[in-house]
Amino acid sequence: MLPTPPAAPPPSMTVEQLASAVALDARRSDLETDSKTRDQLAADALQNAQACLERAPHSAACLYYDGVALGLKARAHPLQANEALKSMLDALSSAEAVDPAYDQAGPARVKALVLIKAPAWPLGPGDAEAGLAAARRAAALRPDYPPNVLALAEALAKSGDAHGAQESYRHARELILALASSRDRDDWLHEADQGLGKTSGSH
């Protein structure tokens, strides 16, 4: 049986509300283990992103969250992942062109993570060098935002610079420890510690 398509978002929803709805779907999908629920979250996110683009086709928020929604689709449907990831990178490039600083340099940061994690050509759009360049842009634009420094560390590790990666993970850790306690802070700290553990063994 096919899953029921999500209800279309009401016309009264603003661009900001639609963008927030996609962000919430993405957060829920990160914690979700059930594939059917992930599929529904991806469908819901795509519908909200499309509605956002219909209202404001050149808005950085709509382009960015269209990219995020396509990422959820790629994860929910591995067989269509290659196409979805290519479209995701296009949407993020458009968002970066409109407002590179959106969501703490989100377009370049998310693009970096896709490029370093996706399989490389011919299997996928992965490209470690382009990923590192995108991560450098995000970290240069918002150097105090831990996820940008973590993305840079991961990109450096992927491109074989274990020493640079370690330095970035250490720097991210310092930034994170200066923050007030929160779930994000705990997640980021875990990521920094994991990264340090991996890169310290690769000298």
PDB file of N, CA, C and O in Angstrom, residues 133-189:
ATOM      1  N   ALA A 133      36.536  23.060  -0.402  1.00  0.00           N
ATOM      2  CA  ALA A 133      36.398  24.480  -0.784  1.00  0.00           C
ATOM      3  C   ALA A 133      35.123  25.069  -0.179  1.00  0.00           C
ATOM      4  O   ALA A 133      35.126  26.189   0.348  1.00  0.00           O
ATOM      5  N   ALA A 134      34.019  24.308  -0.228  1.00  0.00           N
ATOM      6  CA  ALA A 134      32.741  24.785   0.327  1.00  0.00           C
ATOM      7  C   ALA A 134      32.848  24.929   1.848  1.00  0.00           C
ATOM      8  O   ALA A 134      32.368  25.905   2.437  1.00  0.00           O
ATOM      9  N   ALA A 135      33.506  23.963   2.496  1.00  0.00           N
ATOM     10  CA  ALA A 135      33.670  24.016   3.962  1.00  0.00           C
ATOM     11  C   ALA A 135      34.517  25.226   4.363  1.00  0.00           C
ATOM     12  O   ALA A 135      34.240  25.897   5.364  1.00  0.00           O
ATOM     13  N   ARG A 136      35.539  25.524   3.560  1.00  0.00           N
ATOM     14  CA  ARG A 136      36.386  26.703   3.847  1.00  0.00           C
ATOM     15  C   ARG A 136      35.560  27.985   3.736  1.00  0.00           C
ATOM     16  O   ARG A 136      35.739  28.910   4.526  1.00  0.00           O
ATOM     17  N   ARG A 137      34.657  28.036   2.745  1.00  0.00           N
ATOM     18  CA  ARG A 137      33.811  29.233   2.584  1.00  0.00           C
ATOM     19  C   ARG A 137      32.907  29.420   3.804  1.00  0.00           C
ATOM     20  O   ARG A 137      32.772  30.526   4.320  1.00  0.00           O
ATOM     21  N   ALA A 138      32.294  28.326   4.263  1.00  0.00           N
ATOM     22  CA  ALA A 138      31.392  28.409   5.418  1.00  0.00           C
ATOM     23  C   ALA A 138      32.158  28.850   6.667  1.00  0.00           C
ATOM     24  O   ALA A 138      31.716  29.727   7.410  1.00  0.00           O
ATOM     25  N   ALA A 139      33.343  28.252   6.877  1.00  0.00           N
ATOM     26  CA  ALA A 139      34.128  28.567   8.077  1.00  0.00           C
ATOM     27  C   ALA A 139      34.671  29.997   8.023  1.00  0.00           C
ATOM     28  O   ALA A 139      34.820  30.650   9.056  1.00  0.00           O
ATOM     29  N   ALA A 140      34.948  30.492   6.821  1.00  0.00           N
ATOM     30  CA  ALA A 140      35.442  31.871   6.697  1.00  0.00           C
ATOM     31  C   ALA A 140      34.317  32.870   6.982  1.00  0.00           C
ATOM     32  O   ALA A 140      34.543  33.934   7.567  1.00  0.00           O
ATOM     33  N   LEU A 141      33.116  32.504   6.573  1.00  0.00           N
ATOM     34  CA  LEU A 141      31.968  33.410   6.706  1.00  0.00           C
ATOM     35  C   LEU A 141      31.445  33.472   8.139  1.00  0.00           C
ATOM     36  O   LEU A 141      31.101  34.543   8.644  1.00  0.00           O
ATOM     37  N   ARG A 142      31.370  32.302   8.797  1.00  0.00           N
ATOM     38  CA  ARG A 142      30.885  32.249  10.180  1.00  0.00           C
ATOM     39  C   ARG A 142      31.845  31.380  10.984  1.00  0.00           C
ATOM     40  O   ARG A 142      31.543  30.241  11.339  1.00  0.00           O
ATOM     41  N   PRO A 143      33.038  31.945  11.307  1.00  0.00           N
ATOM     42  CA  PRO A 143      34.096  31.125  11.932  1.00  0.00           C
ATOM     43  C   PRO A 143      33.788  30.665  13.351  1.00  0.00           C
ATOM     44  O   PRO A 143      34.412  29.731  13.846  1.00  0.00           O
ATOM     45  N   ASP A 144      32.820  31.325  14.024  1.00  0.00           N
ATOM     46  CA  ASP A 144      32.533  30.952  15.416  1.00  0.00           C
ATOM     47  C   ASP A 144      31.379  29.973  15.556  1.00  0.00           C
ATOM     48  O   ASP A 144      30.968  29.649  16.674  1.00  0.00           O
ATOM     49  N   TYR A 145      30.831  29.510  14.420  1.00  0.00           N
ATOM     50  CA  TYR A 145      29.694  28.587  14.482  1.00  0.00           C
ATOM     51  C   TYR A 145      30.234  27.156  14.410  1.00  0.00           C
ATOM     52  O   TYR A 145      30.765  26.745  13.369  1.00  0.00           O
ATOM     53  N   PRO A 146      30.144  26.392  15.519  1.00  0.00           N
ATOM     54  CA  PRO A 146      30.816  25.083  15.572  1.00  0.00           C
ATOM     55  C   PRO A 146      30.550  24.148  14.379  1.00  0.00           C
ATOM     56  O   PRO A 146      31.507  23.531  13.877  1.00  0.00           O
ATOM     57  N   PRO A 147      29.295  24.005  13.877  1.00  0.00           N
ATOM     58  CA  PRO A 147      29.107  23.085  12.752  1.00  0.00           C
ATOM     59  C   PRO A 147      29.945  23.437  11.513  1.00  0.00           C
ATOM     60  O   PRO A 147      30.334  22.544  10.764  1.00  0.00           O
ATOM     61  N   ASN A 148      30.248  24.725  11.315  1.00  0.00           N
ATOM     62  CA  ASN A 148      31.100  25.095  10.176  1.00  0.00           C
ATOM     63  C   ASN A 148      32.524  24.588  10.379  1.00  0.00           C
ATOM     64  O   ASN A 148      33.164  24.092   9.447  1.00  0.00           O
ATOM     65  N   VAL A 149      33.010  24.699  11.622  1.00  0.00           N
ATOM     66  CA  VAL A 149      34.377  24.234  11.926  1.00  0.00           C
ATOM     67  C   VAL A 149      34.425  22.709  11.885  1.00  0.00           C
ATOM     68  O   VAL A 149      35.405  22.113  11.420  1.00  0.00           O
ATOM     69  N   LEU A 150      33.353  22.062  12.335  1.00  0.00           N
ATOM     70  CA  LEU A 150      33.280  20.589  12.271  1.00  0.00           C
ATOM     71  C   LEU A 150      33.249  20.109  10.814  1.00  0.00           C
ATOM     72  O   LEU A 150      33.899  19.121  10.469  1.00  0.00           O
ATOM     73  N   ALA A 151      32.494  20.824   9.975  1.00  0.00           N
ATOM     74  CA  ALA A 151      32.436  20.450   8.547  1.00  0.00           C
ATOM     75  C   ALA A 151      33.807  20.612   7.903  1.00  0.00           C
ATOM     76  O   ALA A 151      34.245  19.771   7.105  1.00  0.00           O
ATOM     77  N   LEU A 152      34.515  21.684   8.279  1.00  0.00           N
ATOM     78  CA  LEU A 152      35.868  21.898   7.743  1.00  0.00           C
ATOM     79  C   LEU A 152      36.800  20.781   8.201  1.00  0.00           C
ATOM     80  O   LEU A 152      37.583  20.247   7.406  1.00  0.00           O
ATOM     81  N   ALA A 153      36.705  20.410   9.470  1.00  0.00           N
ATOM     82  CA  ALA A 153      37.549  19.330   9.999  1.00  0.00           C
ATOM     83  C   ALA A 153      37.296  18.028   9.240  1.00  0.00           C
ATOM     84  O   ALA A 153      38.235  17.323   8.844  1.00  0.00           O
ATOM     85  N   GLU A 154      36.008  17.738   9.001  1.00  0.00           N
ATOM     86  CA  GLU A 154      35.659  16.496   8.293  1.00  0.00           C
ATOM     87  C   GLU A 154      36.168  16.527   6.845  1.00  0.00           C
ATOM     88  O   GLU A 154      36.675  15.533   6.322  1.00  0.00           O
ATOM     89  N   ALA A 155      36.071  17.710   6.225  1.00  0.00           N
ATOM     90  CA  ALA A 155      36.540  17.846   4.835  1.00  0.00           C
ATOM     91  C   ALA A 155      38.065  17.708   4.763  1.00  0.00           C
ATOM     92  O   ALA A 155      38.598  17.093   3.832  1.00  0.00           O
ATOM     93  N   LEU A 156      38.762  18.265   5.750  1.00  0.00           N
ATOM     94  CA  LEU A 156      40.227  18.143   5.783  1.00  0.00           C
ATOM     95  C   LEU A 156      40.635  16.684   5.972  1.00  0.00           C
ATOM     96  O   LEU A 156      41.560  16.192   5.325  1.00  0.00           O
ATOM     97  N   ALA A 157      39.920  15.982   6.864  1.00  0.00           N
ATOM     98  CA  ALA A 157      40.220  14.567   7.099  1.00  0.00           C
ATOM     99  C   ALA A 157      39.997  13.757   5.821  1.00  0.00           C
ATOM    100  O   ALA A 157      40.815  12.914   5.447  1.00  0.00           O
ATOM    101  N   LYS A 158      38.895  14.064   5.136  1.00  0.00           N
ATOM    102  CA  LYS A 158      38.549  13.338   3.904  1.00  0.00           C
ATOM    103  C   LYS A 158      39.611  13.569   2.824  1.00  0.00           C
ATOM    104  O   LYS A 158      39.918  12.683   2.037  1.00  0.00           O
ATOM    105  N   SER A 159      40.179  14.781   2.804  1.00  0.00           N
ATOM    106  CA  SER A 159      41.173  15.073   1.760  1.00  0.00           C
ATOM    107  C   SER A 159      42.594  14.672   2.184  1.00  0.00           C
ATOM    108  O   SER A 159      43.566  14.974   1.505  1.00  0.00           O
ATOM    109  N   GLY A 160      42.697  14.000   3.346  1.00  0.00           N
ATOM    110  CA  GLY A 160      43.992  13.428   3.746  1.00  0.00           C
ATOM    111  C   GLY A 160      44.842  14.321   4.631  1.00  0.00           C
ATOM    112  O   GLY A 160      45.980  13.980   4.948  1.00  0.00           O
ATOM    113  N   ASP A 161      44.308  15.466   5.057  1.00  0.00           N
ATOM    114  CA  ASP A 161      45.067  16.361   5.930  1.00  0.00           C
ATOM    115  C   ASP A 161      44.693  16.083   7.387  1.00  0.00           C
ATOM    116  O   ASP A 161      43.923  16.820   8.006  1.00  0.00           O
ATOM    117  N   ALA A 162      45.261  15.015   7.952  1.00  0.00           N
ATOM    118  CA  ALA A 162      44.900  14.595   9.320  1.00  0.00           C
ATOM    119  C   ALA A 162      45.289  15.655  10.345  1.00  0.00           C
ATOM    120  O   ALA A 162      44.553  15.911  11.300  1.00  0.00           O
ATOM    121  N   HIS A 163      46.444  16.301  10.128  1.00  0.00           N
ATOM    122  CA  HIS A 163      46.909  17.314  11.081  1.00  0.00           C
ATOM    123  C   HIS A 163      45.955  18.521  11.079  1.00  0.00           C
ATOM    124  O   HIS A 163      45.528  18.998  12.130  1.00  0.00           O
ATOM    125  N   GLY A 164      45.593  18.994   9.873  1.00  0.00           N
ATOM    126  CA  GLY A 164      44.658  20.119   9.753  1.00  0.00           C
ATOM    127  C   GLY A 164      43.302  19.775  10.342  1.00  0.00           C
ATOM    128  O   GLY A 164      42.661  20.599  11.002  1.00  0.00           O
ATOM    129  N   ALA A 165      42.877  18.532  10.113  1.00  0.00           N
ATOM    130  CA  ALA A 165      41.581  18.079  10.631  1.00  0.00           C
ATOM    131  C   ALA A 165      41.602  18.103  12.160  1.00  0.00           C
ATOM    132  O   ALA A 165      40.669  18.591  12.797  1.00  0.00           O
ATOM    133  N   GLN A 166      42.705  17.594  12.744  1.00  0.00           N
ATOM    134  CA  GLN A 166      42.816  17.584  14.211  1.00  0.00           C
ATOM    135  C   GLN A 166      42.751  18.992  14.794  1.00  0.00           C
ATOM    136  O   GLN A 166      42.072  19.240  15.781  1.00  0.00           O
ATOM    137  N   GLU A 167      43.466  19.911  14.144  1.00  0.00           N
ATOM    138  CA  GLU A 167      43.460  21.300  14.621  1.00  0.00           C
ATOM    139  C   GLU A 167      42.041  21.869  14.584  1.00  0.00           C
ATOM    140  O   GLU A 167      41.608  22.557  15.508  1.00  0.00           O
ATOM    141  N   SER A 168      41.328  21.592  13.487  1.00  0.00           N
ATOM    142  CA  SER A 168      39.958  22.104  13.359  1.00  0.00           C
ATOM    143  C   SER A 168      39.027  21.463  14.386  1.00  0.00           C
ATOM    144  O   SER A 168      38.173  22.139  14.957  1.00  0.00           O
ATOM    145  N   TYR A 169      39.180  20.157  14.615  1.00  0.00           N
ATOM    146  CA  TYR A 169      38.346  19.493  15.631  1.00  0.00           C
ATOM    147  C   TYR A 169      38.626  20.085  17.017  1.00  0.00           C
ATOM    148  O   TYR A 169      37.711  20.303  17.804  1.00  0.00           O
ATOM    149  N   ARG A 170      39.908  20.370  17.302  1.00  0.00           N
ATOM    150  CA  ARG A 170      40.259  20.968  18.598  1.00  0.00           C
ATOM    151  C   ARG A 170      39.641  22.349  18.739  1.00  0.00           C
ATOM    152  O   ARG A 170      39.117  22.705  19.791  1.00  0.00           O
ATOM    153  N   HIS A 171      39.736  23.125  17.642  1.00  0.00           N
ATOM    154  CA  HIS A 171      39.180  24.483  17.662  1.00  0.00           C
ATOM    155  C   HIS A 171      37.655  24.424  17.843  1.00  0.00           C
ATOM    156  O   HIS A 171      37.082  25.190  18.625  1.00  0.00           O
ATOM    157  N   ALA A 172      37.010  23.481  17.135  1.00  0.00           N
ATOM    158  CA  ALA A 172      35.548  23.316  17.266  1.00  0.00           C
ATOM    159  C   ALA A 172      35.204  22.997  18.721  1.00  0.00           C
ATOM    160  O   ALA A 172      34.255  23.550  19.287  1.00  0.00           O
ATOM    161  N   ARG A 173      36.009  22.131  19.320  1.00  0.00           N
ATOM    162  CA  ARG A 173      35.764  21.716  20.708  1.00  0.00           C
ATOM    163  C   ARG A 173      35.824  22.918  21.658  1.00  0.00           C
ATOM    164  O   ARG A 173      34.999  23.065  22.549  1.00  0.00           O
ATOM    165  N   GLU A 174      36.812  23.797  21.436  1.00  0.00           N
ATOM    166  CA  GLU A 174      36.932  25.010  22.268  1.00  0.00           C
ATOM    167  C   GLU A 174      35.683  25.885  22.121  1.00  0.00           C
ATOM    168  O   GLU A 174      35.154  26.400  23.111  1.00  0.00           O
ATOM    169  N   LEU A 175      35.236  26.063  20.866  1.00  0.00           N
ATOM    170  CA  LEU A 175      34.040  26.887  20.617  1.00  0.00           C
ATOM    171  C   LEU A 175      32.813  26.276  21.300  1.00  0.00           C
ATOM    172  O   LEU A 175      31.997  26.981  21.893  1.00  0.00           O
ATOM    173  N   ILE A 176      32.702  24.948  21.205  1.00  0.00           N
ATOM    174  CA  ILE A 176      31.527  24.248  21.750  1.00  0.00           C
ATOM    175  C   ILE A 176      31.506  24.340  23.277  1.00  0.00           C
ATOM    176  O   ILE A 176      30.461  24.598  23.877  1.00  0.00           O
ATOM    177  N   LEU A 177      32.670  24.160  23.894  1.00  0.00           N
ATOM    178  CA  LEU A 177      32.730  24.181  25.359  1.00  0.00           C
ATOM    179  C   LEU A 177      32.386  25.557  25.938  1.00  0.00           C
ATOM    180  O   LEU A 177      31.992  25.680  27.087  1.00  0.00           O
ATOM    181  N   ALA A 178      32.512  26.591  25.115  1.00  0.00           N
ATOM    182  CA  ALA A 178      32.186  27.947  25.573  1.00  0.00           C
ATOM    183  C   ALA A 178      30.681  28.223  25.508  1.00  0.00           C
ATOM    184  O   ALA A 178      30.206  29.246  26.001  1.00  0.00           O
ATOM    185  N   LEU A 179      29.920  27.300  24.907  1.00  0.00           N
ATOM    186  CA  LEU A 179      28.473  27.512  24.747  1.00  0.00           C
ATOM    187  C   LEU A 179      27.701  27.055  25.983  1.00  0.00           C
ATOM    188  O   LEU A 179      28.160  26.204  26.729  1.00  0.00           O
ATOM    189  N   ALA A 180      26.503  27.613  26.111  1.00  0.00           N
ATOM    190  CA  ALA A 180      25.601  27.154  27.179  1.00  0.00           C
ATOM    191  C   ALA A 180      25.132  25.739  26.857  1.00  0.00           C
ATOM    192  O   ALA A 180      25.082  25.340  25.695  1.00  0.00           O
ATOM    193  N   SER A 181      24.792  24.986  27.891  1.00  0.00           N
ATOM    194  CA  SER A 181      24.383  23.598  27.711  1.00  0.00           C
ATOM    195  C   SER A 181      23.115  23.499  26.862  1.00  0.00           C
ATOM    196  O   SER A 181      22.173  24.262  27.034  1.00  0.00           O
ATOM    197  N   SER A 182      23.109  22.574  25.895  1.00  0.00           N
ATOM    198  CA  SER A 182      21.931  22.340  25.044  1.00  0.00           C
ATOM    199  C   SER A 182      22.125  21.001  24.348  1.00  0.00           C
ATOM    200  O   SER A 182      23.217  20.429  24.381  1.00  0.00           O
ATOM    201  N   ARG A 183      21.064  20.529  23.697  1.00  0.00           N
ATOM    202  CA  ARG A 183      21.203  19.258  22.990  1.00  0.00           C
ATOM    203  C   ARG A 183      22.159  19.388  21.818  1.00  0.00           C
ATOM    204  O   ARG A 183      22.962  18.504  21.543  1.00  0.00           O
ATOM    205  N   ASP A 184      22.072  20.529  21.109  1.00  0.00           N
ATOM    206  CA  ASP A 184      22.991  20.759  19.992  1.00  0.00           C
ATOM    207  C   ASP A 184      24.437  20.717  20.481  1.00  0.00           C
ATOM    208  O   ASP A 184      25.293  20.089  19.866  1.00  0.00           O
ATOM    209  N   ARG A 185      24.673  21.400  21.617  1.00  0.00           N
ATOM    210  CA  ARG A 185      26.031  21.443  22.163  1.00  0.00           C
ATOM    211  C   ARG A 185      26.537  20.028  22.433  1.00  0.00           C
ATOM    212  O   ARG A 185      27.682  19.690  22.091  1.00  0.00           O
ATOM    213  N   ASP A 186      25.689  19.183  23.034  1.00  0.00           N
ATOM    214  CA  ASP A 186      26.089  17.797  23.321  1.00  0.00           C
ATOM    215  C   ASP A 186      26.411  17.035  22.031  1.00  0.00           C
ATOM    216  O   ASP A 186      27.404  16.303  21.963  1.00  0.00           O
ATOM    217  N   ASP A 187      25.551  17.221  21.009  1.00  0.00           N
ATOM    218  CA  ASP A 187      25.761  16.526  19.725  1.00  0.00           C
ATOM    219  C   ASP A 187      27.071  16.974  19.076  1.00  0.00           C
ATOM    220  O   ASP A 187      27.839  16.162  18.557  1.00  0.00           O
ATOM    221  N   TRP A 188      27.296  18.287  19.094  1.00  0.00           N
ATOM    222  CA  TRP A 188      28.507  18.821  18.453  1.00  0.00           C
ATOM    223  C   TRP A 188      29.760  18.350  19.188  1.00  0.00           C
ATOM    224  O   TRP A 188      30.761  18.017  18.556  1.00  0.00           O
ATOM    225  N   LEU A 189      29.680  18.310  20.513  1.00  0.00           N
ATOM    226  CA  LEU A 189      30.830  17.881  21.308  1.00  0.00           C
ATOM    227  C   LEU A 189      31.163  16.414  21.015  1.00  0.00           C
ATOM    228  O   LEU A 189      32.333  16.047  20.859  1.00  0.00           O
TER     229      LEU A 189
END
